[in-house]
Tab-separated table of C-alpha atoms in Angstrom:
chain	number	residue	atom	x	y	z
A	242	UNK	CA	-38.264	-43.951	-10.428
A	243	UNK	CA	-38.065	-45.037	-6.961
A	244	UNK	CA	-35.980	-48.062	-7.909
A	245	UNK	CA	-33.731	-45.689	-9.686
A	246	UNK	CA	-32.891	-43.772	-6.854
A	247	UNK	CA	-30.325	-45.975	-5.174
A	248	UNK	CA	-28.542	-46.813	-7.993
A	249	UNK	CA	-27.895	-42.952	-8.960
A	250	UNK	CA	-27.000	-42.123	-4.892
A	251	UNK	CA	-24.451	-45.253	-5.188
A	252	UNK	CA	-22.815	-44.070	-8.236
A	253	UNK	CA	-22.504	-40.758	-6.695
A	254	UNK	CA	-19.591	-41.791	-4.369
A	255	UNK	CA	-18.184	-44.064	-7.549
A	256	UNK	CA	-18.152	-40.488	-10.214
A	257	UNK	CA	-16.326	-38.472	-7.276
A	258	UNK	CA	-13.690	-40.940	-6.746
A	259	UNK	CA	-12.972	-41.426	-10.472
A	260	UNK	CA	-12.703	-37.685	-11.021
A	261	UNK	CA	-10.241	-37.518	-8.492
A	262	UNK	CA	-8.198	-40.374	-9.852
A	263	UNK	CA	-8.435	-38.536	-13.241
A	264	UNK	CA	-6.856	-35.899	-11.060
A	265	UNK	CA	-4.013	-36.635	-9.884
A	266	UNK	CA	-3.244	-38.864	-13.299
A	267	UNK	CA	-2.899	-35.166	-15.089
A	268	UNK	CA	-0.567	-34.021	-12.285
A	269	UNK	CA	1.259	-37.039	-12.365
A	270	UNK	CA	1.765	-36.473	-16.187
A	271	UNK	CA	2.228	-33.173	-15.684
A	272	UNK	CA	4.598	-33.130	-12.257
A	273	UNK	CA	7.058	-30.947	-13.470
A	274	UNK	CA	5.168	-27.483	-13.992
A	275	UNK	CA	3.765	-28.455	-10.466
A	276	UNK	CA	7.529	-28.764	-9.117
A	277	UNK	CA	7.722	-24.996	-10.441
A	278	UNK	CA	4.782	-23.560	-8.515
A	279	UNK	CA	5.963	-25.484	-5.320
A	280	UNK	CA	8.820	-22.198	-4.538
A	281	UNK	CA	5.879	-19.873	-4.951
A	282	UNK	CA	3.126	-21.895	-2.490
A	283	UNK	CA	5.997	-22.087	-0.035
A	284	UNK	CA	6.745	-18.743	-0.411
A	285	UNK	CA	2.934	-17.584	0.845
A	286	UNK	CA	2.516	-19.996	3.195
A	287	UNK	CA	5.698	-19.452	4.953
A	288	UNK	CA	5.094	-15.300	4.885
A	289	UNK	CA	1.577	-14.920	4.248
A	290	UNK	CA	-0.235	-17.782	5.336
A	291	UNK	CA	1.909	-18.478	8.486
A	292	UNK	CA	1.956	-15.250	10.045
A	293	UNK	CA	-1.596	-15.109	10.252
A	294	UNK	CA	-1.096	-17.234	13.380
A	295	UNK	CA	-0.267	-13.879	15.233
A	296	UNK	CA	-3.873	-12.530	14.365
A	297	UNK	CA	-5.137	-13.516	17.922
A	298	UNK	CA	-3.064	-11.187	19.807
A	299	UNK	CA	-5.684	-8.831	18.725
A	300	UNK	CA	-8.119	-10.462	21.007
A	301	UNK	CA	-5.702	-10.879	23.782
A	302	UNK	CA	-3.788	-9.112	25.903
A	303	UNK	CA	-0.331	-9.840	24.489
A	304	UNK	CA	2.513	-10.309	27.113
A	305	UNK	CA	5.820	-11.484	25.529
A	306	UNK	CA	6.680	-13.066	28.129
A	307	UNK	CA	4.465	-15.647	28.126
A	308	UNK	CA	3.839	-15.741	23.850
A	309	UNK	CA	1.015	-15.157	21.989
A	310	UNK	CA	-0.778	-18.472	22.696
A	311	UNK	CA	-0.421	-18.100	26.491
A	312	UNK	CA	-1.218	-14.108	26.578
A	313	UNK	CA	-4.816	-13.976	28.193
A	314	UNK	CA	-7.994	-13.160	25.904
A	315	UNK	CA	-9.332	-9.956	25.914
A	316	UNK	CA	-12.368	-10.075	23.495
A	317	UNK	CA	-13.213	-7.613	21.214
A	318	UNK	CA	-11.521	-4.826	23.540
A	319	UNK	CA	-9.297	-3.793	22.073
A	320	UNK	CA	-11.522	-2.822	19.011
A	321	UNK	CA	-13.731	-1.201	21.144
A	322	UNK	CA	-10.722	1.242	22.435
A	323	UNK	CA	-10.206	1.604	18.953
A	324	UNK	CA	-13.319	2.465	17.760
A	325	UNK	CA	-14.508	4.876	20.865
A	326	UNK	CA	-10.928	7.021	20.260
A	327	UNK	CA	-10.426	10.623	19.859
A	328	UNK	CA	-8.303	9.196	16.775
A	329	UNK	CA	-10.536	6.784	14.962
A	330	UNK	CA	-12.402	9.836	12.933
A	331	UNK	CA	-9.396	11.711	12.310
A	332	UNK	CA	-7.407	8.504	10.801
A	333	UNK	CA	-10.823	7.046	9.521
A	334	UNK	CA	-11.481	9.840	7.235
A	335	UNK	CA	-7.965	10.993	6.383
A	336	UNK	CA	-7.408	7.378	5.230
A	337	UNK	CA	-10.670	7.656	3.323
A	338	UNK	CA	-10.483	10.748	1.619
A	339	UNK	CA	-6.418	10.338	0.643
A	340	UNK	CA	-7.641	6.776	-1.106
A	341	UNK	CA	-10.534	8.535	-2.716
A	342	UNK	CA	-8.493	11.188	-3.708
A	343	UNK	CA	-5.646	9.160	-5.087
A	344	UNK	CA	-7.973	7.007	-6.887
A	345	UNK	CA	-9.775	9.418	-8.837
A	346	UNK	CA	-6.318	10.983	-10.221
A	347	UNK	CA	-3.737	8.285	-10.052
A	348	UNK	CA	-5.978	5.649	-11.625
A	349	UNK	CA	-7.282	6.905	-14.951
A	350	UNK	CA	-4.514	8.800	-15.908
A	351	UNK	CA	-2.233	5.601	-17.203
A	352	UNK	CA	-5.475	5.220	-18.797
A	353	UNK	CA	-5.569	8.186	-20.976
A	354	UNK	CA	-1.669	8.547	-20.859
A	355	UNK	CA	-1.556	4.437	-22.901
A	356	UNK	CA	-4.360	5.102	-24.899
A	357	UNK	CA	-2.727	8.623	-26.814
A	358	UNK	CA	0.624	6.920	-26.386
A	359	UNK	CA	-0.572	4.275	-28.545
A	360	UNK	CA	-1.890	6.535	-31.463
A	361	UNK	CA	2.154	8.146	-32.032
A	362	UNK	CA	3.624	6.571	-35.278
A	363	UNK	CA	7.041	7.853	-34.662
A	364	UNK	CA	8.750	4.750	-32.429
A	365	UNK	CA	12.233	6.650	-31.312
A	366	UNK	CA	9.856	9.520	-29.671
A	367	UNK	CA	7.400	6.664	-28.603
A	368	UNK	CA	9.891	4.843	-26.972
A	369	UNK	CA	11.674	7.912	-25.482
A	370	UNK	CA	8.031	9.495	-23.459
A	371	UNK	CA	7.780	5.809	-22.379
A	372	UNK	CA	11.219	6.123	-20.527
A	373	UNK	CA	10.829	9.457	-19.391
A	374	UNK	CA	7.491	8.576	-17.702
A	375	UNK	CA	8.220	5.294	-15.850
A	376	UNK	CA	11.700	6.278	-14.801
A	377	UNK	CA	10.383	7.715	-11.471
A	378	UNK	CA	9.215	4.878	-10.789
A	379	UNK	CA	12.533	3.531	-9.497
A	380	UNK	CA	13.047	6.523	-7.057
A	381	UNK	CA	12.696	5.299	-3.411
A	382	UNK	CA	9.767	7.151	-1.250
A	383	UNK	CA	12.980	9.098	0.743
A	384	UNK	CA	14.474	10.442	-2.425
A	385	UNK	CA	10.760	11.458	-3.764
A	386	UNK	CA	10.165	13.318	-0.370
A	387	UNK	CA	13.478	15.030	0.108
A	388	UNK	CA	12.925	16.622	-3.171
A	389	UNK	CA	9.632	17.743	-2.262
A	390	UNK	CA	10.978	19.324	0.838
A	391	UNK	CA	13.411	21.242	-1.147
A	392	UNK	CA	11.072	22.181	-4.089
A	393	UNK	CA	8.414	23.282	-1.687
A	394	UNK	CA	11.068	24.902	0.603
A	395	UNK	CA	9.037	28.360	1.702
A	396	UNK	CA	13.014	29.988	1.707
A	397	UNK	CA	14.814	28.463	-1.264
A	398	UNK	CA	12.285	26.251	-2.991
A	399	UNK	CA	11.779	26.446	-6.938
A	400	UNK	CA	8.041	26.477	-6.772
A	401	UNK	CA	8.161	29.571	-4.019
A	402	UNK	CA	10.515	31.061	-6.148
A	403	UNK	CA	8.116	31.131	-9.355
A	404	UNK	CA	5.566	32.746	-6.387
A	405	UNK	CA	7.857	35.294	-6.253
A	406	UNK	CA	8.602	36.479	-9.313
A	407	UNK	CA	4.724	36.750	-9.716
A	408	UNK	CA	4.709	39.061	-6.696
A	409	UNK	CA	3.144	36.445	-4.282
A	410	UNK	CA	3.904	35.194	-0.867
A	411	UNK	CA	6.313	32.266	-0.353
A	412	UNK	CA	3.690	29.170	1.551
A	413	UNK	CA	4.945	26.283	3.654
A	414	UNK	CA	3.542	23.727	1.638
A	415	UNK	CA	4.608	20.922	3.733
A	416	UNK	CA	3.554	22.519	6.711
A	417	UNK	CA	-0.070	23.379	5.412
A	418	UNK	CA	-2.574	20.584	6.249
A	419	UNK	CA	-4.832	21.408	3.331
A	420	UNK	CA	-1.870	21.079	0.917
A	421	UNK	CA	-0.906	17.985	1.827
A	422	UNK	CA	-3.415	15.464	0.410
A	423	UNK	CA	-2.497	17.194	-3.150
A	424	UNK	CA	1.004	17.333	-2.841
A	425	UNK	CA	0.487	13.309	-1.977
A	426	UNK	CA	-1.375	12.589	-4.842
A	427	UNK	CA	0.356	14.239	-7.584
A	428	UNK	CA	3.654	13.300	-6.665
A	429	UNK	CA	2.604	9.855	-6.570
A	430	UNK	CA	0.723	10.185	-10.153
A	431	UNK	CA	4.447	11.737	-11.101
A	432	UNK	CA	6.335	8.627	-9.817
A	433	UNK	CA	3.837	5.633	-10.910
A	434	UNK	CA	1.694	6.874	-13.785
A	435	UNK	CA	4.363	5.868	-16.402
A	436	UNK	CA	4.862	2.442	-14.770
A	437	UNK	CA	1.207	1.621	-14.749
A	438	UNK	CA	0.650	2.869	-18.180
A	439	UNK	CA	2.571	0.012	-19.245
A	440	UNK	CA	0.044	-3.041	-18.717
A	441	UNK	CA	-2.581	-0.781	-20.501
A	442	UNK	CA	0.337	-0.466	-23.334
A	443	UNK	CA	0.715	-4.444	-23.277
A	444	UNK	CA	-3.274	-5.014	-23.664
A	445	UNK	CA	-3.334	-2.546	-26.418
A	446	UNK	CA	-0.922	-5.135	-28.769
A	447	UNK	CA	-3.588	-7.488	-28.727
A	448	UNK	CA	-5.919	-4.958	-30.575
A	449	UNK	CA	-6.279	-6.419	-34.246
A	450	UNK	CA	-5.100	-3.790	-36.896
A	451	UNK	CA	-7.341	-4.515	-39.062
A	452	UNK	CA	-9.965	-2.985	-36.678
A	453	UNK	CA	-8.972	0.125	-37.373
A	454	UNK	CA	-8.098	-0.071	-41.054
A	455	UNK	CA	-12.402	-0.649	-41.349
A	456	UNK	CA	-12.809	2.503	-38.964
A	457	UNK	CA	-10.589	4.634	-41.159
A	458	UNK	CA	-12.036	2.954	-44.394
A	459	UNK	CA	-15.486	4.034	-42.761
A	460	UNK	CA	-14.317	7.379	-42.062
A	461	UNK	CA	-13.603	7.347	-38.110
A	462	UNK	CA	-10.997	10.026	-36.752
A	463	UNK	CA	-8.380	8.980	-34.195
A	464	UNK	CA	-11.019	9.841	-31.056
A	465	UNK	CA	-13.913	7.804	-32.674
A	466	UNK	CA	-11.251	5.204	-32.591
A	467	UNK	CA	-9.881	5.005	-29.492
A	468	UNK	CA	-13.050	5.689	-28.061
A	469	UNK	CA	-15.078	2.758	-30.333
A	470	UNK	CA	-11.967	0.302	-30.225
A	471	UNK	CA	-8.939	0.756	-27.845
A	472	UNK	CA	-10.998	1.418	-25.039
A	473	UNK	CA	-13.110	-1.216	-24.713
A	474	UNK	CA	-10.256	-3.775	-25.794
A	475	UNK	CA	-8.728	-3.089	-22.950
A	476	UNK	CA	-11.970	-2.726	-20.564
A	477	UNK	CA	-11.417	-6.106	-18.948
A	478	UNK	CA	-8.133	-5.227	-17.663
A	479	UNK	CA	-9.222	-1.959	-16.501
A	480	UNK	CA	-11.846	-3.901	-14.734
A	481	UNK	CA	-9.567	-6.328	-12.861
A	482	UNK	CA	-6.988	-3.489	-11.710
A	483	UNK	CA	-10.036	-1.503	-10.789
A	484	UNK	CA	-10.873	-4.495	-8.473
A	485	UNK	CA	-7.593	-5.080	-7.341
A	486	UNK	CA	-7.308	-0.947	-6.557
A	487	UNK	CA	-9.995	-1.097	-4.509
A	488	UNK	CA	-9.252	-4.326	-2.884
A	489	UNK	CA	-6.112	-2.094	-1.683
A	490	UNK	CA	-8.286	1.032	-0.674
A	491	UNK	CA	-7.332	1.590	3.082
A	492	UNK	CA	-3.820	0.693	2.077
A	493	UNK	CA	-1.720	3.721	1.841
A	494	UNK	CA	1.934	3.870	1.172
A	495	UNK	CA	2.828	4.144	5.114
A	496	UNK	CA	6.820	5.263	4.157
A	497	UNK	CA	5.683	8.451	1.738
A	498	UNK	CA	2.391	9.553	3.788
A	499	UNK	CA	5.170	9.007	7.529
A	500	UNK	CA	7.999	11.134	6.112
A	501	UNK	CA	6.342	14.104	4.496
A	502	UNK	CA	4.542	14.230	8.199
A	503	UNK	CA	5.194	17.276	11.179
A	504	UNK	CA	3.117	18.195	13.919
A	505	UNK	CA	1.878	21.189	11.577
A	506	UNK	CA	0.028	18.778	9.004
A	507	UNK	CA	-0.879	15.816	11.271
A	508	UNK	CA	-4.641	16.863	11.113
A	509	UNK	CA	-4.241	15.953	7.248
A	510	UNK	CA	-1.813	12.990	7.390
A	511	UNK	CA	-2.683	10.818	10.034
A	512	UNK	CA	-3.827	7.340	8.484
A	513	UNK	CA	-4.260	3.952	9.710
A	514	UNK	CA	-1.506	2.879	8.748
A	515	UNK	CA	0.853	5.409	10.583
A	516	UNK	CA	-1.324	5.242	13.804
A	517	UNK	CA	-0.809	1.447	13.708
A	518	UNK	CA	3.329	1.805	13.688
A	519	UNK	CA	2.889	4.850	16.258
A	520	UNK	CA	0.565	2.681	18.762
A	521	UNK	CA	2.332	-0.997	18.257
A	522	UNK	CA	6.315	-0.280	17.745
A	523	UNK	CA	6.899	3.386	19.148
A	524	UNK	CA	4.539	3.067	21.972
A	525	UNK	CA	4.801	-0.925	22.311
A	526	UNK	CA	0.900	-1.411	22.530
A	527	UNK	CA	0.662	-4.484	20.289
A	528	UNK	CA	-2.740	-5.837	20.822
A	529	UNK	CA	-3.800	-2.665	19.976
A	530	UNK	CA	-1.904	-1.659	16.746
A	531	UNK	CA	-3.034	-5.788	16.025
A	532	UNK	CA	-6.250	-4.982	16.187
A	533	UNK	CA	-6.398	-1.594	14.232
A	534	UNK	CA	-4.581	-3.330	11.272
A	535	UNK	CA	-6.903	-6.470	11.346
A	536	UNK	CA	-9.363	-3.430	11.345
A	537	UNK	CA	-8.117	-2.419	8.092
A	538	UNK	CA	-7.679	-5.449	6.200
A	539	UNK	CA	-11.523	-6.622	7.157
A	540	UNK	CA	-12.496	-3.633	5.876
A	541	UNK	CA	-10.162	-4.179	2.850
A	542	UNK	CA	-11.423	-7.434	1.947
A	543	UNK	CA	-14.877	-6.703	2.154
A	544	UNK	CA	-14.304	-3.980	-0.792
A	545	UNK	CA	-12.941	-6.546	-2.729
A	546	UNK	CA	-15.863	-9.319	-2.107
A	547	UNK	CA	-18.096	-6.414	-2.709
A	548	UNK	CA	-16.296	-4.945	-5.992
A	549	UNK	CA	-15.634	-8.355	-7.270
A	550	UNK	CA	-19.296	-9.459	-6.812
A	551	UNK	CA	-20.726	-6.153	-8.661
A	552	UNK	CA	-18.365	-6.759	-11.787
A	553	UNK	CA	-19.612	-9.871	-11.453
A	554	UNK	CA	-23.309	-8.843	-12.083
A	555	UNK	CA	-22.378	-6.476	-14.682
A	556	UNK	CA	-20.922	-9.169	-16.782
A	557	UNK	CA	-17.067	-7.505	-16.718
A	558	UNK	CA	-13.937	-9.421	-15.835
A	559	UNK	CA	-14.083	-10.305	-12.256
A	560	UNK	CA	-10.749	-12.064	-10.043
A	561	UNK	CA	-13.372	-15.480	-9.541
């Protein structure tokens, strides 16, 4: 055994080096697919990988004058400002409970919506709720806002209107902090729940027919089957987008969540996201706003790591 030993940590060096030989032989016979995926790695290292160079302005104090590699270090200051402000709880648990929120309604709802679309027989009508829902999709966040503003309008709105004829007051919606985290949510689930349902719609075509020709031969209903064999079909890709949700948590849609804001619901609508455009471009405090937003994504990517790691466990579909 202890003549052995040399042998196996010489041919240790020897196994490495062929299997990298081996390689780059199967991308040299291969070359061309790789000469497709080079636009795509330039793409993220050009505009994702390259502007993480600008990171350490959140330890500095960032003068323009003298560049982001010349601007003096300030430590972990500028977190500490962050974290000690007035503001951190109030955009801390706005961002938190709008995320929650939105996640609990917005994310199994293309769910349910794929999984009773899937069970209509008649295509034309299929194919016609299919439009109908994902057609919102395509409306920008200004267009989706302005009509909120006039539906909700306390004067000439369609939903005050209704109030009225049931002998109710007209309500500011827009202007009503508690109202606004609902009014959020819902009109987001009415502009993206069709367009999500989609993927779910895709996994279900993998689904073998002949699945549910045995559950009707055995006597199952339509519920028993969706529950017994659409469902967990598509389990691992409701697993990954789960991940990839929550990867995303402190991410809010910054354009929706800044125009539907006033000075009436800011108690309710102030997120990390607006604070961070507020503090770095309208008030010119970069290091700051740098440091808020680095703030964010740490917090992000732990979520994932964390996520990922307990799907892992569980033996679901995990991103690695």
């Amino acid at each position: 055994m202890k003549q052995a030993q040399p042998n196996t940590v010489r041919a240790l060096p020897v196994t490495r080096a062929r299997s990298r030989s081996s390689v780059w032989k199967r991308i040299g016979r291969t070359y061309e697919l790789y000469l497709f995926l080079l636009p795509t790695l330039i793409y993220f290292l050009i505009f994702h990988y390259g502007p993480m160079y600008g990171l350490q302005i959140a330890f500095k104090n960032f003068i323009a004058i003298k560049g982001i590699w010349d601007s003096p270090w300030a430590g972990f200051t500028h977190f500490e400002r962050f974290f000690n402000s007035p503001q951190f709880t109030i955009v801390l648990k706005n961002t938190i409970l709008l995320n929650l929120y939105e996640l609990a309604v917005s994310f199994p709802v293309p769910i349910v919506l794929a999984l009773l679309l899937n069970q209509i027989q008649h295509m034309r009508f299929k194919k016609w709720v299919q439009t109908v829902t994902y057609a919102p999709h395509f409306i920008s966040a200004v267009v989706i806002v302005g009509m909120l503003i006039a539906f909700l309008s306390p004067r000439s709105g369609l939903v005050n209107e209704v109030i009225k004829v049931f002998g109710g007051d007209p309500v500011y919606f827009m202007a009503r902090p508690e109202w606004f985290k609902t009014i959020f949510v819902f009109s987001g689930l009415w502009q993206n729940a069709g367009w999500s349902m989609i993927i779910y719609l895709a996994a279900l075509t993998s689904v073998s027919p002949d699945l549910h020709e045995a559950a009707i031969m055995d006597g199952a209903n339509k519920y028993q089957r969706i529950w017994h064999i659409d469902l967990p079909s598509i389990l691992p890709t409701v697993t990954i987008l789960l991940i990839l949700n929550v990867g995303s948590f402190m991410t809010v849609g910054f354009e929706k969540v800044y125009l539907m804001q006033n000075a009436l619901n800011m108690d309710a609508s102030e997120v990390i996201q607006t604070y961070v455009y507020k503090s770095g471009l309208l008030s010119a405090q970069y290091s700051y706003s740098a440091a808020v937003g680095l703030f964010n994504a740490g917090v992000n990517f732990i979520l994932l790591i964390t996520v990922n790691t307990i799907a892992k466990r569980l033996k679901q579909n995990s991103l690695w």
